[in-house]
């Protein structure tokens, strides 16, 4: 994949690991339509690039993302206009969040600072959340009279359980990284200064694993959440055929039997 220049993203590649940085630090990387469209484009490209086997998503400055960019609403609201937010959602987050969750590569959110509103949803759509000890989290939606969107009604209760999800959504208190860890909102908390090193080490580890099996695992988990147990097991059997057809499956089994370290190619 040729990496182009983006207006509100910085994208770079180190070996099989791609890093995407949200880049509008003056607004704590609030998700403008431009940033959302650019993220859609880059995640599609990285997801289908066979050379990319893990992706790190982070933010420039002291924010990961403060959610929707509210500045765009000032002018129409001052004029008394009431824009249909559903159009904005369907064209933006409703494409981005499933794309992130269904990316057939492991995606790590390296949460460097403020995470609010739809920024929480973006983090939840990633597979791992590594938080800096300087990160803070707020659902924020209720404070501006909205409901959690960008997939939060689905992803948040599945991540922290219904009771905590409701508490986080209704009160929208700002919680620190340690509290987020205790809630299960993030996988681990690391010192701010070593966030990218820790996220990079996790990405390197994931990039050496059988990438196709990781993609299929993600898809099977997502599908299972809307199936019965028996249906999910039927689906497992079908998807297992796809996993078993990969070179990495043969390599994994042969390496085990030959008592050596496997070398996976991601195919
Ligand atoms: C921002 C933002 C921001 C623009 C900070 N936008 N500039 C919503 C509507 C439309 C469609 C449907 O979907 C949605 C979904 C949503 O995401 S709703 C939730 C939207 N997000 C928020 O309501 C959060 C708003 N931000 C805040 O409450 C605070 O900024 C937090 C608590 C996140 C961080 O507070 P501080 O650390 O004290 O930072 P700050 O407030 O000083 O912000 C720094 C700058 O970033 C500031 O600009 P300035 O020019 O004064 O330095 C803010 O205006 C700007 N900023 N969030 N979402």
PDB file of N, CA, C and O in Angstrom, residues 105-161:
ATOM      1  N   UNK A 105      -7.186  -7.762  10.670  1.00  0.00           N
ATOM      2  CA  UNK A 105      -5.858  -7.666  11.293  1.00  0.00           C
ATOM      3  C   UNK A 105      -6.082  -7.216  12.730  1.00  0.00           C
ATOM      4  O   UNK A 105      -7.063  -6.527  12.994  1.00  0.00           O
ATOM      5  N   UNK A 106      -5.169  -7.544  13.646  1.00  0.00           N
ATOM      6  CA  UNK A 106      -5.337  -7.017  15.005  1.00  0.00           C
ATOM      7  C   UNK A 106      -5.141  -5.505  15.033  1.00  0.00           C
ATOM      8  O   UNK A 106      -4.203  -4.992  14.414  1.00  0.00           O
ATOM      9  N   UNK A 107      -6.039  -4.813  15.721  1.00  0.00           N
ATOM     10  CA  UNK A 107      -5.952  -3.350  15.829  1.00  0.00           C
ATOM     11  C   UNK A 107      -5.803  -2.986  17.306  1.00  0.00           C
ATOM     12  O   UNK A 107      -6.640  -3.382  18.139  1.00  0.00           O
ATOM     13  N   UNK A 108      -4.755  -2.247  17.621  1.00  0.00           N
ATOM     14  CA  UNK A 108      -4.482  -1.846  19.008  1.00  0.00           C
ATOM     15  C   UNK A 108      -4.735  -0.357  19.140  1.00  0.00           C
ATOM     16  O   UNK A 108      -4.152   0.442  18.396  1.00  0.00           O
ATOM     17  N   UNK A 109      -5.598   0.042  20.067  1.00  0.00           N
ATOM     18  CA  UNK A 109      -5.756   1.464  20.360  1.00  0.00           C
ATOM     19  C   UNK A 109      -4.728   1.819  21.430  1.00  0.00           C
ATOM     20  O   UNK A 109      -4.756   1.245  22.522  1.00  0.00           O
ATOM     21  N   UNK A 110      -3.819   2.728  21.109  1.00  0.00           N
ATOM     22  CA  UNK A 110      -2.846   3.229  22.091  1.00  0.00           C
ATOM     23  C   UNK A 110      -3.415   4.548  22.599  1.00  0.00           C
ATOM     24  O   UNK A 110      -3.317   5.582  21.928  1.00  0.00           O
ATOM     25  N   UNK A 111      -4.038   4.492  23.784  1.00  0.00           N
ATOM     26  CA  UNK A 111      -4.842   5.623  24.271  1.00  0.00           C
ATOM     27  C   UNK A 111      -3.938   6.578  25.043  1.00  0.00           C
ATOM     28  O   UNK A 111      -3.608   6.357  26.210  1.00  0.00           O
ATOM     29  N   UNK A 112      -3.548   7.646  24.356  1.00  0.00           N
ATOM     30  CA  UNK A 112      -2.528   8.552  24.872  1.00  0.00           C
ATOM     31  C   UNK A 112      -3.072   9.628  25.793  1.00  0.00           C
ATOM     32  O   UNK A 112      -2.306  10.271  26.498  1.00  0.00           O
ATOM     33  N   UNK A 113      -4.373   9.879  25.788  1.00  0.00           N
ATOM     34  CA  UNK A 113      -4.885  10.984  26.621  1.00  0.00           C
ATOM     35  C   UNK A 113      -6.397  10.954  26.674  1.00  0.00           C
ATOM     36  O   UNK A 113      -7.007   9.905  26.890  1.00  0.00           O
ATOM     37  N   UNK A 114      -6.996  12.126  26.422  1.00  0.00           N
ATOM     38  CA  UNK A 114      -8.455  12.262  26.534  1.00  0.00           C
ATOM     39  C   UNK A 114      -9.182  11.345  25.532  1.00  0.00           C
ATOM     40  O   UNK A 114      -8.866  11.348  24.340  1.00  0.00           O
ATOM     41  N   UNK A 115     -10.152  10.586  26.041  1.00  0.00           N
ATOM     42  CA  UNK A 115     -10.994   9.738  25.183  1.00  0.00           C
ATOM     43  C   UNK A 115     -12.442  10.079  25.557  1.00  0.00           C
ATOM     44  O   UNK A 115     -12.849   9.841  26.703  1.00  0.00           O
ATOM     45  N   UNK A 116     -13.198  10.655  24.623  1.00  0.00           N
ATOM     46  CA  UNK A 116     -14.560  11.073  24.976  1.00  0.00           C
ATOM     47  C   UNK A 116     -15.518  10.814  23.826  1.00  0.00           C
ATOM     48  O   UNK A 116     -15.118  10.749  22.654  1.00  0.00           O
ATOM     49  N   UNK A 117     -16.801  10.665  24.175  1.00  0.00           N
ATOM     50  CA  UNK A 117     -17.861  10.509  23.184  1.00  0.00           C
ATOM     51  C   UNK A 117     -17.533   9.411  22.181  1.00  0.00           C
ATOM     52  O   UNK A 117     -17.152   8.293  22.543  1.00  0.00           O
ATOM     53  N   UNK A 118     -17.672   9.754  20.887  1.00  0.00           N
ATOM     54  CA  UNK A 118     -17.408   8.769  19.843  1.00  0.00           C
ATOM     55  C   UNK A 118     -15.943   8.307  19.842  1.00  0.00           C
ATOM     56  O   UNK A 118     -15.627   7.282  19.244  1.00  0.00           O
ATOM     57  N   UNK A 119     -15.073   9.042  20.530  1.00  0.00           N
ATOM     58  CA  UNK A 119     -13.678   8.585  20.708  1.00  0.00           C
ATOM     59  C   UNK A 119     -13.640   7.298  21.517  1.00  0.00           C
ATOM     60  O   UNK A 119     -12.807   6.410  21.270  1.00  0.00           O
ATOM     61  N   UNK A 120     -14.549   7.173  22.504  1.00  0.00           N
ATOM     62  CA  UNK A 120     -14.656   5.930  23.272  1.00  0.00           C
ATOM     63  C   UNK A 120     -15.102   4.800  22.329  1.00  0.00           C
ATOM     64  O   UNK A 120     -14.566   3.690  22.375  1.00  0.00           O
ATOM     65  N   UNK A 121     -16.061   5.125  21.452  1.00  0.00           N
ATOM     66  CA  UNK A 121     -16.555   4.099  20.521  1.00  0.00           C
ATOM     67  C   UNK A 121     -15.437   3.602  19.617  1.00  0.00           C
ATOM     68  O   UNK A 121     -15.333   2.398  19.357  1.00  0.00           O
ATOM     69  N   UNK A 122     -14.612   4.525  19.116  1.00  0.00           N
ATOM     70  CA  UNK A 122     -13.491   4.127  18.250  1.00  0.00           C
ATOM     71  C   UNK A 122     -12.564   3.185  19.020  1.00  0.00           C
ATOM     72  O   UNK A 122     -12.154   2.137  18.513  1.00  0.00           O
ATOM     73  N   UNK A 123     -12.267   3.546  20.280  1.00  0.00           N
ATOM     74  CA  UNK A 123     -11.390   2.692  21.099  1.00  0.00           C
ATOM     75  C   UNK A 123     -12.020   1.310  21.307  1.00  0.00           C
ATOM     76  O   UNK A 123     -11.340   0.287  21.238  1.00  0.00           O
ATOM     77  N   UNK A 124     -13.343   1.299  21.535  1.00  0.00           N
ATOM     78  CA  UNK A 124     -14.032   0.019  21.780  1.00  0.00           C
ATOM     79  C   UNK A 124     -14.069  -0.865  20.537  1.00  0.00           C
ATOM     80  O   UNK A 124     -14.156  -2.086  20.654  1.00  0.00           O
ATOM     81  N   UNK A 125     -14.013  -0.256  19.359  1.00  0.00           N
ATOM     82  CA  UNK A 125     -14.055  -1.041  18.117  1.00  0.00           C
ATOM     83  C   UNK A 125     -12.696  -1.680  17.813  1.00  0.00           C
ATOM     84  O   UNK A 125     -12.600  -2.512  16.919  1.00  0.00           O
ATOM     85  N   UNK A 126     -11.662  -1.265  18.555  1.00  0.00           N
ATOM     86  CA  UNK A 126     -10.331  -1.871  18.381  1.00  0.00           C
ATOM     87  C   UNK A 126     -10.266  -3.165  19.208  1.00  0.00           C
ATOM     88  O   UNK A 126     -11.106  -3.402  20.071  1.00  0.00           O
ATOM     89  N   UNK A 127      -9.258  -3.992  18.933  1.00  0.00           N
ATOM     90  CA  UNK A 127      -9.186  -5.302  19.601  1.00  0.00           C
ATOM     91  C   UNK A 127      -8.487  -5.236  20.957  1.00  0.00           C
ATOM     92  O   UNK A 127      -8.752  -6.048  21.839  1.00  0.00           O
ATOM     93  N   UNK A 128      -7.554  -4.317  21.081  1.00  0.00           N
ATOM     94  CA  UNK A 128      -6.832  -4.126  22.351  1.00  0.00           C
ATOM     95  C   UNK A 128      -6.836  -2.643  22.673  1.00  0.00           C
ATOM     96  O   UNK A 128      -6.714  -1.814  21.770  1.00  0.00           O
ATOM     97  N   UNK A 129      -6.944  -2.338  23.948  1.00  0.00           N
ATOM     98  CA  UNK A 129      -6.842  -0.960  24.385  1.00  0.00           C
ATOM     99  C   UNK A 129      -5.710  -0.876  25.419  1.00  0.00           C
ATOM    100  O   UNK A 129      -5.827  -1.430  26.521  1.00  0.00           O
ATOM    101  N   UNK A 130      -4.613  -0.222  25.012  1.00  0.00           N
ATOM    102  CA  UNK A 130      -3.498   0.018  25.922  1.00  0.00           C
ATOM    103  C   UNK A 130      -3.571   1.495  26.276  1.00  0.00           C
ATOM    104  O   UNK A 130      -3.531   2.349  25.384  1.00  0.00           O
ATOM    105  N   UNK A 131      -3.711   1.789  27.567  1.00  0.00           N
ATOM    106  CA  UNK A 131      -3.900   3.187  27.968  1.00  0.00           C
ATOM    107  C   UNK A 131      -2.652   3.731  28.647  1.00  0.00           C
ATOM    108  O   UNK A 131      -2.017   3.044  29.455  1.00  0.00           O
ATOM    109  N   UNK A 132      -2.314   4.959  28.329  1.00  0.00           N
ATOM    110  CA  UNK A 132      -1.309   5.707  29.093  1.00  0.00           C
ATOM    111  C   UNK A 132      -1.903   6.001  30.471  1.00  0.00           C
ATOM    112  O   UNK A 132      -3.133   6.151  30.600  1.00  0.00           O
ATOM    113  N   UNK A 133      -1.051   6.117  31.485  1.00  0.00           N
ATOM    114  CA  UNK A 133      -1.584   6.457  32.815  1.00  0.00           C
ATOM    115  C   UNK A 133      -2.124   7.889  32.853  1.00  0.00           C
ATOM    116  O   UNK A 133      -2.743   8.294  33.838  1.00  0.00           O
ATOM    117  N   UNK A 134      -1.905   8.634  31.744  1.00  0.00           N
ATOM    118  CA  UNK A 134      -2.461   9.998  31.667  1.00  0.00           C
ATOM    119  C   UNK A 134      -3.819  10.018  30.951  1.00  0.00           C
ATOM    120  O   UNK A 134      -4.429  11.081  30.810  1.00  0.00           O
ATOM    121  N   UNK A 135      -4.286   8.862  30.495  1.00  0.00           N
ATOM    122  CA  UNK A 135      -5.553   8.845  29.734  1.00  0.00           C
ATOM    123  C   UNK A 135      -6.747   9.060  30.655  1.00  0.00           C
ATOM    124  O   UNK A 135      -6.697   8.728  31.851  1.00  0.00           O
ATOM    125  N   UNK A 136      -7.813   9.636  30.101  1.00  0.00           N
ATOM    126  CA  UNK A 136      -9.078   9.745  30.849  1.00  0.00           C
ATOM    127  C   UNK A 136     -10.221   9.467  29.879  1.00  0.00           C
ATOM    128  O   UNK A 136     -10.076   9.633  28.665  1.00  0.00           O
ATOM    129  N   UNK A 137     -11.332   9.043  30.448  1.00  0.00           N
ATOM    130  CA  UNK A 137     -12.444   8.558  29.632  1.00  0.00           C
ATOM    131  C   UNK A 137     -13.743   9.218  30.073  1.00  0.00           C
ATOM    132  O   UNK A 137     -14.019   9.290  31.268  1.00  0.00           O
ATOM    133  N   UNK A 138     -14.526   9.661  29.085  1.00  0.00           N
ATOM    134  CA  UNK A 138     -15.861  10.165  29.418  1.00  0.00           C
ATOM    135  C   UNK A 138     -16.794   9.882  28.253  1.00  0.00           C
ATOM    136  O   UNK A 138     -16.474  10.189  27.105  1.00  0.00           O
ATOM    137  N   UNK A 139     -17.947   9.295  28.563  1.00  0.00           N
ATOM    138  CA  UNK A 139     -18.898   9.021  27.485  1.00  0.00           C
ATOM    139  C   UNK A 139     -19.413  10.332  26.881  1.00  0.00           C
ATOM    140  O   UNK A 139     -19.687  10.403  25.702  1.00  0.00           O
ATOM    141  N   UNK A 140     -19.596  11.333  27.705  1.00  0.00           N
ATOM    142  CA  UNK A 140     -19.863  12.724  27.252  1.00  0.00           C
ATOM    143  C   UNK A 140     -21.200  12.968  26.527  1.00  0.00           C
ATOM    144  O   UNK A 140     -21.718  14.073  26.554  1.00  0.00           O
ATOM    145  N   UNK A 141     -21.737  11.954  25.865  1.00  0.00           N
ATOM    146  CA  UNK A 141     -22.916  12.182  25.024  1.00  0.00           C
ATOM    147  C   UNK A 141     -24.051  12.867  25.788  1.00  0.00           C
ATOM    148  O   UNK A 141     -24.655  13.824  25.315  1.00  0.00           O
ATOM    149  N   UNK A 142     -24.357  12.341  26.990  1.00  0.00           N
ATOM    150  CA  UNK A 142     -25.521  12.847  27.727  1.00  0.00           C
ATOM    151  C   UNK A 142     -25.337  14.322  28.092  1.00  0.00           C
ATOM    152  O   UNK A 142     -26.316  15.064  28.200  1.00  0.00           O
ATOM    153  N   UNK A 143     -24.074  14.739  28.225  1.00  0.00           N
ATOM    154  CA  UNK A 143     -23.821  16.131  28.625  1.00  0.00           C
ATOM    155  C   UNK A 143     -24.220  17.106  27.534  1.00  0.00           C
ATOM    156  O   UNK A 143     -24.345  18.303  27.770  1.00  0.00           O
ATOM    157  N   UNK A 144     -24.350  16.593  26.290  1.00  0.00           N
ATOM    158  CA  UNK A 144     -24.860  17.471  25.226  1.00  0.00           C
ATOM    159  C   UNK A 144     -26.227  16.961  24.730  1.00  0.00           C
ATOM    160  O   UNK A 144     -26.620  17.215  23.601  1.00  0.00           O
ATOM    161  N   UNK A 145     -26.905  16.221  25.614  1.00  0.00           N
ATOM    162  CA  UNK A 145     -28.286  15.835  25.313  1.00  0.00           C
ATOM    163  C   UNK A 145     -28.428  14.809  24.213  1.00  0.00           C
ATOM    164  O   UNK A 145     -29.460  14.768  23.531  1.00  0.00           O
ATOM    165  N   UNK A 146     -27.398  13.972  24.032  1.00  0.00           N
ATOM    166  CA  UNK A 146     -27.471  12.926  23.000  1.00  0.00           C
ATOM    167  C   UNK A 146     -27.358  11.544  23.626  1.00  0.00           C
ATOM    168  O   UNK A 146     -26.991  11.403  24.794  1.00  0.00           O
ATOM    169  N   UNK A 147     -27.651  10.542  22.840  1.00  0.00           N
ATOM    170  CA  UNK A 147     -27.465   9.161  23.296  1.00  0.00           C
ATOM    171  C   UNK A 147     -26.102   8.671  22.788  1.00  0.00           C
ATOM    172  O   UNK A 147     -25.576   9.204  21.809  1.00  0.00           O
ATOM    173  N   UNK A 148     -25.546   7.636  23.435  1.00  0.00           N
ATOM    174  CA  UNK A 148     -24.288   7.081  22.925  1.00  0.00           C
ATOM    175  C   UNK A 148     -24.499   6.561  21.499  1.00  0.00           C
ATOM    176  O   UNK A 148     -25.448   5.817  21.250  1.00  0.00           O
ATOM    177  N   UNK A 149     -23.618   7.006  20.589  1.00  0.00           N
ATOM    178  CA  UNK A 149     -23.729   6.528  19.208  1.00  0.00           C
ATOM    179  C   UNK A 149     -22.392   5.932  18.784  1.00  0.00           C
ATOM    180  O   UNK A 149     -21.569   5.583  19.626  1.00  0.00           O
ATOM    181  N   UNK A 150     -22.195   5.823  17.493  1.00  0.00           N
ATOM    182  CA  UNK A 150     -20.959   5.238  16.949  1.00  0.00           C
ATOM    183  C   UNK A 150     -20.717   3.824  17.509  1.00  0.00           C
ATOM    184  O   UNK A 150     -19.572   3.418  17.726  1.00  0.00           O
ATOM    185  N   UNK A 151     -21.812   3.105  17.758  1.00  0.00           N
ATOM    186  CA  UNK A 151     -21.684   1.708  18.183  1.00  0.00           C
ATOM    187  C   UNK A 151     -21.567   1.502  19.676  1.00  0.00           C
ATOM    188  O   UNK A 151     -21.488   0.364  20.147  1.00  0.00           O
ATOM    189  N   UNK A 152     -21.592   2.602  20.455  1.00  0.00           N
ATOM    190  CA  UNK A 152     -21.388   2.461  21.909  1.00  0.00           C
ATOM    191  C   UNK A 152     -22.504   1.699  22.603  1.00  0.00           C
ATOM    192  O   UNK A 152     -22.263   1.031  23.615  1.00  0.00           O
ATOM    193  N   UNK A 153     -23.752   1.804  22.095  1.00  0.00           N
ATOM    194  CA  UNK A 153     -24.842   1.081  22.780  1.00  0.00           C
ATOM    195  C   UNK A 153     -24.603  -0.428  22.685  1.00  0.00           C
ATOM    196  O   UNK A 153     -25.049  -1.196  23.532  1.00  0.00           O
ATOM    197  N   UNK A 154     -23.903  -0.845  21.651  1.00  0.00           N
ATOM    198  CA  UNK A 154     -23.619  -2.269  21.430  1.00  0.00           C
ATOM    199  C   UNK A 154     -22.310  -2.660  22.116  1.00  0.00           C
ATOM    200  O   UNK A 154     -22.242  -3.662  22.827  1.00  0.00           O
ATOM    201  N   UNK A 155     -21.280  -1.848  21.880  1.00  0.00           N
ATOM    202  CA  UNK A 155     -19.928  -2.244  22.303  1.00  0.00           C
ATOM    203  C   UNK A 155     -19.676  -2.038  23.794  1.00  0.00           C
ATOM    204  O   UNK A 155     -18.996  -2.841  24.427  1.00  0.00           O
ATOM    205  N   UNK A 156     -20.220  -0.955  24.367  1.00  0.00           N
ATOM    206  CA  UNK A 156     -19.889  -0.664  25.772  1.00  0.00           C
ATOM    207  C   UNK A 156     -20.448  -1.709  26.743  1.00  0.00           C
ATOM    208  O   UNK A 156     -19.698  -2.241  27.568  1.00  0.00           O
ATOM    209  N   UNK A 157     -21.769  -2.078  26.652  1.00  0.00           N
ATOM    210  CA  UNK A 157     -22.256  -3.125  27.577  1.00  0.00           C
ATOM    211  C   UNK A 157     -21.541  -4.453  27.385  1.00  0.00           C
ATOM    212  O   UNK A 157     -21.333  -5.198  28.330  1.00  0.00           O
ATOM    213  N   UNK A 158     -21.134  -4.749  26.129  1.00  0.00           N
ATOM    214  CA  UNK A 158     -20.414  -6.009  25.892  1.00  0.00           C
ATOM    215  C   UNK A 158     -19.008  -5.966  26.480  1.00  0.00           C
ATOM    216  O   UNK A 158     -18.397  -6.996  26.715  1.00  0.00           O
ATOM    217  N   UNK A 159     -18.479  -4.786  26.676  1.00  0.00           N
ATOM    218  CA  UNK A 159     -17.110  -4.656  27.191  1.00  0.00           C
ATOM    219  C   UNK A 159     -17.091  -4.591  28.714  1.00  0.00           C
ATOM    220  O   UNK A 159     -16.269  -5.248  29.350  1.00  0.00           O
ATOM    221  N   UNK A 160     -17.989  -3.809  29.312  1.00  0.00           N
ATOM    222  CA  UNK A 160     -17.918  -3.606  30.764  1.00  0.00           C
ATOM    223  C   UNK A 160     -19.144  -4.148  31.501  1.00  0.00           C
ATOM    224  O   UNK A 160     -19.199  -4.047  32.735  1.00  0.00           O
ATOM    225  N   UNK A 161     -20.126  -4.712  30.769  1.00  0.00           N
ATOM    226  CA  UNK A 161     -21.367  -5.165  31.414  1.00  0.00           C
ATOM    227  C   UNK A 161     -22.395  -4.038  31.441  1.00  0.00           C
ATOM    228  O   UNK A 161     -22.040  -2.851  31.406  1.00  0.00           O
TER     229      UNK A 161
END
